[in-house]
Coordinates of C-alpha atoms in Angstrom, one line a residue:
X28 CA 67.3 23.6 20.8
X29 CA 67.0 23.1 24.8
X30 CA 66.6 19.3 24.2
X31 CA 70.0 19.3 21.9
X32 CA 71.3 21.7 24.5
X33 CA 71.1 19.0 27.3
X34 CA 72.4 15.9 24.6
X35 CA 75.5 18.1 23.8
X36 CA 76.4 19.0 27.6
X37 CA 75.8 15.7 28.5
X38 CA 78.3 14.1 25.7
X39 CA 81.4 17.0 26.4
X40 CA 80.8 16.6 30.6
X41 CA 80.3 12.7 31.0
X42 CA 84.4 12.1 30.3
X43 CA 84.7 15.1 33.1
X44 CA 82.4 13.0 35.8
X45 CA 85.1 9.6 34.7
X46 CA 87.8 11.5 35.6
X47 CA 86.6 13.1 38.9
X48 CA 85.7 9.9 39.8
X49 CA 88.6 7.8 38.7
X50 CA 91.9 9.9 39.1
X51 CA 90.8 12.7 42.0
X52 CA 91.0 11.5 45.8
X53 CA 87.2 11.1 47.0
X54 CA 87.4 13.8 49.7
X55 CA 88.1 16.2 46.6
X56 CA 86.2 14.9 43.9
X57 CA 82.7 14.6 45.5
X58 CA 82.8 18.5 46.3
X59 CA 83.9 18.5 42.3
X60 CA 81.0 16.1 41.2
X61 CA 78.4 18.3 43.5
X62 CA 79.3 21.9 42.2
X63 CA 79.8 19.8 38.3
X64 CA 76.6 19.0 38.6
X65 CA 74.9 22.0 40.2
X66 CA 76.3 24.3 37.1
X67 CA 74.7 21.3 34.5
X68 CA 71.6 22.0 35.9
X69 CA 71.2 25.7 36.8
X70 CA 72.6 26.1 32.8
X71 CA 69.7 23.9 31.4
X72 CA 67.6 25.8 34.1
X73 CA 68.7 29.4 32.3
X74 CA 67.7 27.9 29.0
X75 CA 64.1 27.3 29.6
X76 CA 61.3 29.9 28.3
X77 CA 59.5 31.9 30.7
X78 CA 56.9 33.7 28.1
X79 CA 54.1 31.9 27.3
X80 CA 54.8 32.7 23.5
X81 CA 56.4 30.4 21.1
X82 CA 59.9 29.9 21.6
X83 CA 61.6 31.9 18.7
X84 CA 64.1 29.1 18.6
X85 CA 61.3 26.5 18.3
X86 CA 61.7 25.2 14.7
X87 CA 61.2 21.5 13.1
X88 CA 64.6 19.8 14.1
X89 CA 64.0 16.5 11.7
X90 CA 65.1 17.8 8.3
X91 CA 68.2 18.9 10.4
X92 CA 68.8 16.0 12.1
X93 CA 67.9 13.3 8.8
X94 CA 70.7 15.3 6.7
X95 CA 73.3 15.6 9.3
X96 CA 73.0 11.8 10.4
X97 CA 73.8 10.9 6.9
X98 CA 76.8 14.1 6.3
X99 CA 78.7 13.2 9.5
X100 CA 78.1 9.0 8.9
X101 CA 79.7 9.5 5.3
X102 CA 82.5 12.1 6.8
X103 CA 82.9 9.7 9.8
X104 CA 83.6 6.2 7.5
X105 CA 86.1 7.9 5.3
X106 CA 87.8 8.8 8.5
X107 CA 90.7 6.7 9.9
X108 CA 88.6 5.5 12.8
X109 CA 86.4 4.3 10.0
X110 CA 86.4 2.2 7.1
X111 CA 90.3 3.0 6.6
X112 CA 93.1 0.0 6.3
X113 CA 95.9 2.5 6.5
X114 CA 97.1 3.7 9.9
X115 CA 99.3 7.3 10.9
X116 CA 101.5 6.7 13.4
X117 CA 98.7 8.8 15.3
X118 CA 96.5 6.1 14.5
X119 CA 98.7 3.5 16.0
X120 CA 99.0 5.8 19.6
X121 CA 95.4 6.2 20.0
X122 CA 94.8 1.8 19.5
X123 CA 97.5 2.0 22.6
X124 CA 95.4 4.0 24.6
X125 CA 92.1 2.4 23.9
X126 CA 94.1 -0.7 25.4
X127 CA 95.9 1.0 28.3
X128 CA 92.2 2.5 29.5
X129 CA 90.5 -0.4 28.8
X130 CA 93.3 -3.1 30.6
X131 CA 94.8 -1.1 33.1
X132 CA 93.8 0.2 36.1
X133 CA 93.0 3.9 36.5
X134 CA 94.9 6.3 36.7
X135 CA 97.1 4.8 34.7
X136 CA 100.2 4.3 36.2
X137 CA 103.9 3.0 34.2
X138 CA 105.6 0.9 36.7
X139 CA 108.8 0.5 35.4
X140 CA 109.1 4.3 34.7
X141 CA 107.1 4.9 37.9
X142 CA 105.0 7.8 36.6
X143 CA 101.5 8.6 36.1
X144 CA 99.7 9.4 33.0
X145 CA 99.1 12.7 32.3
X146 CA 97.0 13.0 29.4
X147 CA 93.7 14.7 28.4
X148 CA 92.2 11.2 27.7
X149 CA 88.1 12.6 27.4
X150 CA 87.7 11.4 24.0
X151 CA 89.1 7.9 24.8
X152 CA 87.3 7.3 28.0
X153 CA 84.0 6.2 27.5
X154 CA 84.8 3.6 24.3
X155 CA 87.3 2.3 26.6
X156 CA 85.4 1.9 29.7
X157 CA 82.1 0.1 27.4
X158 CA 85.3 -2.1 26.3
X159 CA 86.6 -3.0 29.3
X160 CA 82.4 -4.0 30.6
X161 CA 82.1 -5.5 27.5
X162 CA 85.3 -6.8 25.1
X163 CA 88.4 -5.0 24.5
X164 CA 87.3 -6.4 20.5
X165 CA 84.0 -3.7 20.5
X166 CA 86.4 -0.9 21.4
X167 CA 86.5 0.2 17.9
X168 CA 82.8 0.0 17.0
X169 CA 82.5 2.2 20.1
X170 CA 84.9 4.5 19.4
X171 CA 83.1 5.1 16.0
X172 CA 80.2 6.0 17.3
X173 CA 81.3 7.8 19.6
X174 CA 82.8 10.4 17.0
X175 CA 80.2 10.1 14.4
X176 CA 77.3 11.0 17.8
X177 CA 79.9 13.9 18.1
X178 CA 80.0 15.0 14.4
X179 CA 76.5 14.6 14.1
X180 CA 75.9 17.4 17.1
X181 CA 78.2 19.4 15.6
X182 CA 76.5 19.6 11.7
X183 CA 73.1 20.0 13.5
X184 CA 74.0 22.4 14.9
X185 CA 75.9 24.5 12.6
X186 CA 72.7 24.2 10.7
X187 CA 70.1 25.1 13.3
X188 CA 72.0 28.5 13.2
X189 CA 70.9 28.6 8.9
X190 CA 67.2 27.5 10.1
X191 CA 65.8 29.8 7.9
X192 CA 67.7 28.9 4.9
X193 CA 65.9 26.2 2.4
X194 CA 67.0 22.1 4.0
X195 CA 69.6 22.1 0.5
X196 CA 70.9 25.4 0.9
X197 CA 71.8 24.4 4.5
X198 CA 73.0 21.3 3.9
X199 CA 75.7 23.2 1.0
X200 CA 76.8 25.1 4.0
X201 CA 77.6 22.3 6.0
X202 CA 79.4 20.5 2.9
X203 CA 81.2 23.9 2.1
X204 CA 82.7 24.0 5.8
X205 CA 83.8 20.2 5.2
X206 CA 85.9 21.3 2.4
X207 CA 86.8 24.2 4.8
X208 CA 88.9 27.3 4.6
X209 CA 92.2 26.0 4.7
X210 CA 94.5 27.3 2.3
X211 CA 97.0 24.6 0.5
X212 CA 98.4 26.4 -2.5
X213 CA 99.8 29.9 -1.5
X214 CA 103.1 28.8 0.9
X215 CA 103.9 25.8 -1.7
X216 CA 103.7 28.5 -4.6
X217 CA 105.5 31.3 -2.7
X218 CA 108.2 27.9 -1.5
X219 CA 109.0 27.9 -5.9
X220 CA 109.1 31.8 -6.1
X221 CA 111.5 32.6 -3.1
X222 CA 113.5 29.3 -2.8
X223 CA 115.9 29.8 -0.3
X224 CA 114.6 33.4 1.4
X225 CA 111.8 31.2 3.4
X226 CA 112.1 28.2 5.1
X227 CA 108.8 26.4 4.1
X228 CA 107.9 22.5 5.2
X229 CA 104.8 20.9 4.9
X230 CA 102.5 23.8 4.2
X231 CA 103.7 25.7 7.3
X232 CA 106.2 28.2 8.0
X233 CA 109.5 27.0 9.9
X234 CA 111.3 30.5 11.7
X235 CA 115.3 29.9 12.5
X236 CA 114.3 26.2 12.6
X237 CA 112.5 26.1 15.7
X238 CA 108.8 27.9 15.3
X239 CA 106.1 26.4 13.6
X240 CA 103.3 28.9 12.1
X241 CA 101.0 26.3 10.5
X242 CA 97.7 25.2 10.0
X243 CA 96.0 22.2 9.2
X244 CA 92.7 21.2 7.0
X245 CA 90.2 20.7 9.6
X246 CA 87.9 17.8 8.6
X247 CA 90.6 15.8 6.6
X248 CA 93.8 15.0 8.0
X249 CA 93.1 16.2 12.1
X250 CA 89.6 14.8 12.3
X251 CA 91.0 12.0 11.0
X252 CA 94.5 11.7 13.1
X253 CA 93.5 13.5 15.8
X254 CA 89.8 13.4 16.9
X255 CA 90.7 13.7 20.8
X256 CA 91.6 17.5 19.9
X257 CA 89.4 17.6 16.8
X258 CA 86.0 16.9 18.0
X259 CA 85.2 18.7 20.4
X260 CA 86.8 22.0 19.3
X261 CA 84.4 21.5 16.2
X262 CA 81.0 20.7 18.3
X263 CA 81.9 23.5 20.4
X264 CA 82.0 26.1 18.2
X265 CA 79.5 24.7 16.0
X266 CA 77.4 24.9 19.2
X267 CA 78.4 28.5 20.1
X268 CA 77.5 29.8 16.3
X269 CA 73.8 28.9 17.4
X270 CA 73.6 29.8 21.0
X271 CA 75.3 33.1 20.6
X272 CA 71.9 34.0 18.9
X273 CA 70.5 33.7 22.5
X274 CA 71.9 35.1 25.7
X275 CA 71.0 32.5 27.7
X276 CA 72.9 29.8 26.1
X277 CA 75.9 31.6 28.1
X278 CA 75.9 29.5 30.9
X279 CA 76.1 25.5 29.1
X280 CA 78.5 27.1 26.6
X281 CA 80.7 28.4 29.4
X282 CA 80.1 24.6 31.3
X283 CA 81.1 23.0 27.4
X284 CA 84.6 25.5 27.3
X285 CA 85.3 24.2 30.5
X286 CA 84.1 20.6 30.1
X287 CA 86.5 20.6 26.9
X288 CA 89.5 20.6 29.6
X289 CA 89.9 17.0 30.0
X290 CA 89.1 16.2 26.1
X291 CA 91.7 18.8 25.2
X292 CA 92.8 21.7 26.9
X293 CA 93.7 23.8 23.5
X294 CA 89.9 23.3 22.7
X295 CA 89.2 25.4 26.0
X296 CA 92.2 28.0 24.8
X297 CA 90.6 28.0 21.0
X298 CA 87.4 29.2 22.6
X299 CA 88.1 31.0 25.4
X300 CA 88.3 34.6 23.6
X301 CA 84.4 33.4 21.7
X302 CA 83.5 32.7 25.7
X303 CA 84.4 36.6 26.7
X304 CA 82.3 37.9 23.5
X305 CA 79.7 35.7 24.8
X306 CA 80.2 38.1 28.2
X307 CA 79.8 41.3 26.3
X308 CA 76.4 39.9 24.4
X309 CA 75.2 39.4 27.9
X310 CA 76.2 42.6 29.1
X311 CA 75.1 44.6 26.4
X312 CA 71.3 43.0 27.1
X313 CA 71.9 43.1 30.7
X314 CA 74.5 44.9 32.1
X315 CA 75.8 44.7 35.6
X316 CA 73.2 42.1 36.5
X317 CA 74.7 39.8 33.6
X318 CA 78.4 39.7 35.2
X319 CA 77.6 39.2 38.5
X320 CA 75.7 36.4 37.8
X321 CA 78.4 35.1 35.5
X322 CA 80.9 35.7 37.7
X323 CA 79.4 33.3 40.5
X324 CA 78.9 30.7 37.8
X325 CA 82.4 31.3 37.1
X326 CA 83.3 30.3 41.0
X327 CA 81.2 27.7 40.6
X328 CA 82.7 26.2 37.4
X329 CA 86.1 26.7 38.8
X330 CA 85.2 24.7 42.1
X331 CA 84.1 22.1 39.4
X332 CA 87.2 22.0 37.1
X333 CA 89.8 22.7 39.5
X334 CA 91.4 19.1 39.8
X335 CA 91.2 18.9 36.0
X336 CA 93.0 22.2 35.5
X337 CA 95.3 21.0 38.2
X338 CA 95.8 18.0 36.7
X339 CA 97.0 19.5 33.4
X340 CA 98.9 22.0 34.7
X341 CA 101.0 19.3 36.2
X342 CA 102.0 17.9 33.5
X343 CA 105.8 18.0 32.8
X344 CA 105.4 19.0 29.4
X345 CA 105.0 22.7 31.4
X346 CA 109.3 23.2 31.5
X347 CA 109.5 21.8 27.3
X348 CA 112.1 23.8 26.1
X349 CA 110.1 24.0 22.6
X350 CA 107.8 26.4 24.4
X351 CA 108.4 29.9 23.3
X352 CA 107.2 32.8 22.2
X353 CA 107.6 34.2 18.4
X354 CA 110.0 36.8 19.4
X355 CA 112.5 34.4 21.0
X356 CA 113.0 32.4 18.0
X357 CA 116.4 35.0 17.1
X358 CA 115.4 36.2 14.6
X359 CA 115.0 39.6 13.7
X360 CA 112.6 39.3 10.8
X361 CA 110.0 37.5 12.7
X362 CA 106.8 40.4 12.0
X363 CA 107.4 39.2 8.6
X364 CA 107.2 35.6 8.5
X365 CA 103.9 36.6 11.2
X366 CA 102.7 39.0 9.1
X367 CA 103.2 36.4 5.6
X368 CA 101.4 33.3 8.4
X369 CA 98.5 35.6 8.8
X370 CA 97.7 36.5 5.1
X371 CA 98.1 33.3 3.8
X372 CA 95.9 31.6 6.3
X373 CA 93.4 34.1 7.0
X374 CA 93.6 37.4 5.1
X375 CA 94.2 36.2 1.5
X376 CA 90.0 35.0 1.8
X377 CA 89.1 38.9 2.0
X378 CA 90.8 39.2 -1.3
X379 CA 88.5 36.8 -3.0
X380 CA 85.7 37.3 -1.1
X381 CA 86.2 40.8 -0.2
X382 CA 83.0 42.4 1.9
X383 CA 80.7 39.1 1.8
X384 CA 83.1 37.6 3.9
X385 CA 81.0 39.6 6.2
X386 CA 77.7 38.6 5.6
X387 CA 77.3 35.9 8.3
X388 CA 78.7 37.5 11.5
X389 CA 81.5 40.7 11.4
X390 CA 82.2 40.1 14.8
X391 CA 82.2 36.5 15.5
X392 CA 84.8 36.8 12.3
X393 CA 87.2 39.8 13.9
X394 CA 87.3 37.7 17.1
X395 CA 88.2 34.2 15.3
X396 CA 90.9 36.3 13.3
X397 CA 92.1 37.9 16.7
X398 CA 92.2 34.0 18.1
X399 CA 94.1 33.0 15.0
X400 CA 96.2 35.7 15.5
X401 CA 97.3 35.6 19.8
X402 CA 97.8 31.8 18.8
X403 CA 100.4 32.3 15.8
X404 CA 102.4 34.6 18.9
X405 CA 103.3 31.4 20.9
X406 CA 104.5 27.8 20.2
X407 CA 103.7 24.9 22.4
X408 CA 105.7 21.4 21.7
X409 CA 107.7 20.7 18.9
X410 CA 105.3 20.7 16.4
X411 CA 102.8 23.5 18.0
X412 CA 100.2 21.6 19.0
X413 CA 98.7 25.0 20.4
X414 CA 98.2 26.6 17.4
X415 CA 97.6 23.3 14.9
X416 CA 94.7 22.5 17.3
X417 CA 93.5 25.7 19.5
X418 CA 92.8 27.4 15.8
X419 CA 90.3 24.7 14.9
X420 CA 87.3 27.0 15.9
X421 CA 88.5 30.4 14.3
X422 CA 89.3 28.0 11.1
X423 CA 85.6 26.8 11.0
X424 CA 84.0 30.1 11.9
X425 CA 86.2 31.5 8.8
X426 CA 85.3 28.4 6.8
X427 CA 81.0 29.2 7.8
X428 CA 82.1 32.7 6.9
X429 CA 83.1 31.5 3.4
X430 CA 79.9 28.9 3.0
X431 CA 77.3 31.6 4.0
X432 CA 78.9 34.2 1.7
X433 CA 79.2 31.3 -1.2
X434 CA 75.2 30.4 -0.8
X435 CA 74.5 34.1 -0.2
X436 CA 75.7 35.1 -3.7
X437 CA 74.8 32.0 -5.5
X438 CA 71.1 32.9 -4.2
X439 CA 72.1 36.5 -6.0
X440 CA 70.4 36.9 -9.4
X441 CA 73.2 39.7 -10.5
X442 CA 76.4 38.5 -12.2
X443 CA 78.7 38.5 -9.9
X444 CA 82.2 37.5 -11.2
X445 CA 84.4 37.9 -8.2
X446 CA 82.1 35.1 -6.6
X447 CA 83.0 32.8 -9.4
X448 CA 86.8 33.4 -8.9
X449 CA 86.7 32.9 -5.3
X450 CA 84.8 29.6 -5.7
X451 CA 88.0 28.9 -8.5
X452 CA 90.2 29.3 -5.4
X453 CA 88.2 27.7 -2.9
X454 CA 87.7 24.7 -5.4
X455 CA 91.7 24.5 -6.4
X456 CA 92.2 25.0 -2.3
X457 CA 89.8 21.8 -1.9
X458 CA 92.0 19.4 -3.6
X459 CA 94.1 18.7 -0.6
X460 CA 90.6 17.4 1.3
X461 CA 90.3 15.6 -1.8
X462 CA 93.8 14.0 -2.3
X463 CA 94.2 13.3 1.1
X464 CA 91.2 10.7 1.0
X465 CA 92.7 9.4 -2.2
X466 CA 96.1 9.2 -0.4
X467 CA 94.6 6.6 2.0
X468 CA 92.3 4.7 0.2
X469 CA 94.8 3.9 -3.0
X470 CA 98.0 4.8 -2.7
X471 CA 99.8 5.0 0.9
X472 CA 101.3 1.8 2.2
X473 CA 99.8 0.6 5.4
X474 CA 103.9 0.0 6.9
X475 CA 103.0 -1.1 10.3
X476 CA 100.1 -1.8 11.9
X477 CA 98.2 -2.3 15.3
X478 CA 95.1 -3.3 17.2
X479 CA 93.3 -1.9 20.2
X480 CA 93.9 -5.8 21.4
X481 CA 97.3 -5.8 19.9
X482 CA 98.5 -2.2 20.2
X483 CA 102.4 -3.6 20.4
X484 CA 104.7 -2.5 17.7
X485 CA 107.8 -4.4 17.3
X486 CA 110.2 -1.5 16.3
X487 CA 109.2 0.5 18.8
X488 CA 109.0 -1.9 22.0
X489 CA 105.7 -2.8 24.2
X490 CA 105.8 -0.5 26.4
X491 CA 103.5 3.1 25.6
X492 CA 106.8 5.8 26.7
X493 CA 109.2 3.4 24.5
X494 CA 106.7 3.7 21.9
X495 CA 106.4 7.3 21.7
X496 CA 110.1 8.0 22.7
X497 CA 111.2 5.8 19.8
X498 CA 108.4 7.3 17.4
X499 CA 108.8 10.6 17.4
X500 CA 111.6 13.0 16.5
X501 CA 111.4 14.8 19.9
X502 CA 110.6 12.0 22.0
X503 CA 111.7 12.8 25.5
X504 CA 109.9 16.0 24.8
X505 CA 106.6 14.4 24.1
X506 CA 106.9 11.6 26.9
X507 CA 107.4 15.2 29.2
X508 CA 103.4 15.3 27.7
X509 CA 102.6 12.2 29.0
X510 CA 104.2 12.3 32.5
X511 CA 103.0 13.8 35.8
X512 CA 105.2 15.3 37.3
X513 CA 106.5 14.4 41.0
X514 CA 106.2 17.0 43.8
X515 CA 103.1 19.1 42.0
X516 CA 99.6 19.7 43.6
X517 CA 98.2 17.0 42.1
X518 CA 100.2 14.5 42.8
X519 CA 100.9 15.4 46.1
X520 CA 97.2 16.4 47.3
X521 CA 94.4 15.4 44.5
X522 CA 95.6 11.8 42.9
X523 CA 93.7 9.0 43.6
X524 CA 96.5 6.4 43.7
X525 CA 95.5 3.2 42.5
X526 CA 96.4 -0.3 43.9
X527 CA 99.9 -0.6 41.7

């Protein structure tokens, strides 16, 4: 587990080290680099075993590793950045900055709009950078692996936390979260019954036309469009279901929350309330001893990730106008669309699954429902990125919650017919994962389509604002996202301007 431990820190931090070195002033970053990599080490260092005894961790990780190099290869293929000919518009943005990384020089900097990029751009980084030593043409193939290393992390370790179930039963669990807990037939059924009362679009829950309370199918359609949020939100809290069995895996999961800044910062958000039930564990075994020393990792980790929090925090999407909170939406009946966004995400599984829900971990599941609920209170962007991505780890803690109570009563010799109507709902739910493939591989028309060499869309101009101002609905907004903004911090005191 140690070994995986130092492969998966490694992976989340590297884009961290790119980014200290290629967007923060040296007089800043080397302090950055220095205190990054004294909180790498002394976290491995916490990890190791001081008792002569066996490790109780210490278990046979091939079996693991043989089924989950084939589950996230298969998963990974099937994905857009795959074997796919059809392209989202996401698709198409992410193929323009694979270019702009790989062409440019960093930080990327727009001349005729004279602004900087302000992106999280950690999933992008290192395919870009092996492009640009290499050929902007092996970008792709990169990029690939890249995600599949990623996925492949994540499913080992989801199962190192079922090491005592039988290599098939584990492997169930792992294809049970795939298929996932997202819910796809309740807000279209309740759209047909109360036409009119509810303003339902696209599975998600529109209040006074301006707040989104959605969700989205984890491992279909934002793996697939959006792997730079995606990703890491799903190795980290794969990751944290294992180590939160040990204590000492604290400190690299704290470095991976932070780490996740520059991949995406609603991956940090998603986890961050997992993180301070990490704290209690620690100072439930420990006590005082526990949060002092986890308080000077925490100064630490800040000297560290300052620039990148700085960095975001300087964005101009900060003053969007589609930032609110639920209760400044007008209208009066908000608790209730809440309330309806709640149960038909979340609650409507303890119906069907009722107490077994429980089985794996009561309170990793009260904190991912207390994430999934904070996050339905506030909307950032048009199309609430915050809660569409930041919920990805409650959503797969809720989806191991159903997997663990599915195999858990299967392995039940007693009839058991509320298990067989639950797996009625969670097969009818699956559908969507299923149709969505289908979508893609038969019957969506490809419309336009780029390149990472030819990312240029003629619609939509060659330049990467035009093409996101012209592509989107709200597309000063999301150019705001993209834009650092004159007169902050960062710009003023930690940018390492380039030679443009």
């Amino acid at each position: 587990m140690r070994n995986l431990t130092i492969v998966t820190l490694l992976y989340i931090t590297l884009p961290t080290y790119l980014f200290l070195f290629f967007w923060v002033d040296s007089s800043y970053s080397i302090i950055s680099m220095f205190a990054l990599t004294v909180v790498m080490l002394f976290s491995i260092y916490k990890t190791r075993d001081k008792k002569l005894n066996p490790d109780p961790l210490t278990f046979s990780l091939k079996p693991i590793l043989i089924s989950s190099f084939f589950i996230s290869l298969l998963l990974s293929y099937f994905s857009e950045f795959g074997g796919f000919d059809y392209q989202s518009y996401d698709y198409q943005a992410h193929n323009f900055k694979f270019n702009l990384l790989a062409t440019q020089s960093l930080p990327l900097y727009d001349q005729d709009r004279d602004v900087y990029m302000c992106y999280y751009l950690g999933y992008y980084i290192i395919p870009s950078l092996l492009g640009k030593i290499t050929s902007v043409h092996f970008i792709k193939g990169f990029a690939f692996i890249w995600t599949w290393f990623g996925l492949l992390l994540s499913f080992s370790w989801i199962q190192i936390r079922f090491k005592d179930l039988k290599n098939r039963q584990r492997i169930l669990i792992s294809l049970l979260i795939i298929l996932g807990s997202y819910v796809s037939v309740l807000l279209p059924a309740l759209s047909k019954l109360l036409a009119g009362a509810v303003n339902f679009q696209n599975n998600s829950i529109l209040i006074n036309g301006k707040f989104v309370l959605n969700q989205l199918p984890i491992f279909s359609k934002s793996l697939s469009e959006a792997p730079q949020h995606t990703l890491p939100a799903i190795i980290g809290t794969c990751f944290f279901m294992a180590a939160i069995t040990n204590v000492k895996y604290f400190y690299p999961f704290a470095v991976f929350i932070f780490s996740s800044f520059f991949w995406t910062p609603f991956t940090a958000i998603g986890l961050s309330l997992f993180g301070l039930y990490f704290v209690y564990r620690g100072f439930q075994q420990a006590q005082f001893r526990f949060i002092l020393n986890a308080a000077l990792f925490g100064v630490l980790l800040l000297l560290a990730f300052y620039p990148v929090i700085a960095f975001l925090l300087s964005s101009d999407a900060t003053s969007m106008e589609s930032n609110l909170f639920i209760w400044q939406t007008g209208s009066p009946i908000w608790p209730v669309y809440y309330l309806l966004y709640l149960f038909g995400f979340f609650g409507i599984w303890f119906i069907f699954f009722r107490k077994s829900l429980m089985k794996f971990d009561r309170d990793l599941l009260w904190v991912s429902f207390l994430t999934f609920a904070l996050l339905g209170l506030v909307q950032v962007g048009h199309f609430n990125d915050l809660n569409t991505r930041a919920s990805i780890a409650a959503q797969i803690v809720l989806a191991t919650s159903i997997a663990y109570a599915f195999v858990t009563g299967v392995l039940d010799k007693r009839k058991n017919y509320g298990l067989i109507v639950a797996a009625l709902f969670l097969a009818v739910n699956s559908l969507s994962f299923v149709k969505f493939y289908y979508e893609r591989l038969f019957t969506l028309n490809m419309g336009s389509v780029n390149s990472i060499e030819n990312p240029v869309i003629s619609e939509f101009g060659d330049n990467y604002y035009d093409f996101l101002e012209k592509g989107y609905a709200n597309g000063k907004e999301v150019v705001q996202q993209y834009s650092l903004k004159k007169g902050s911090i960062f710009e003023k005191y930690l940018l390492k301007r380039n030679s443009q």
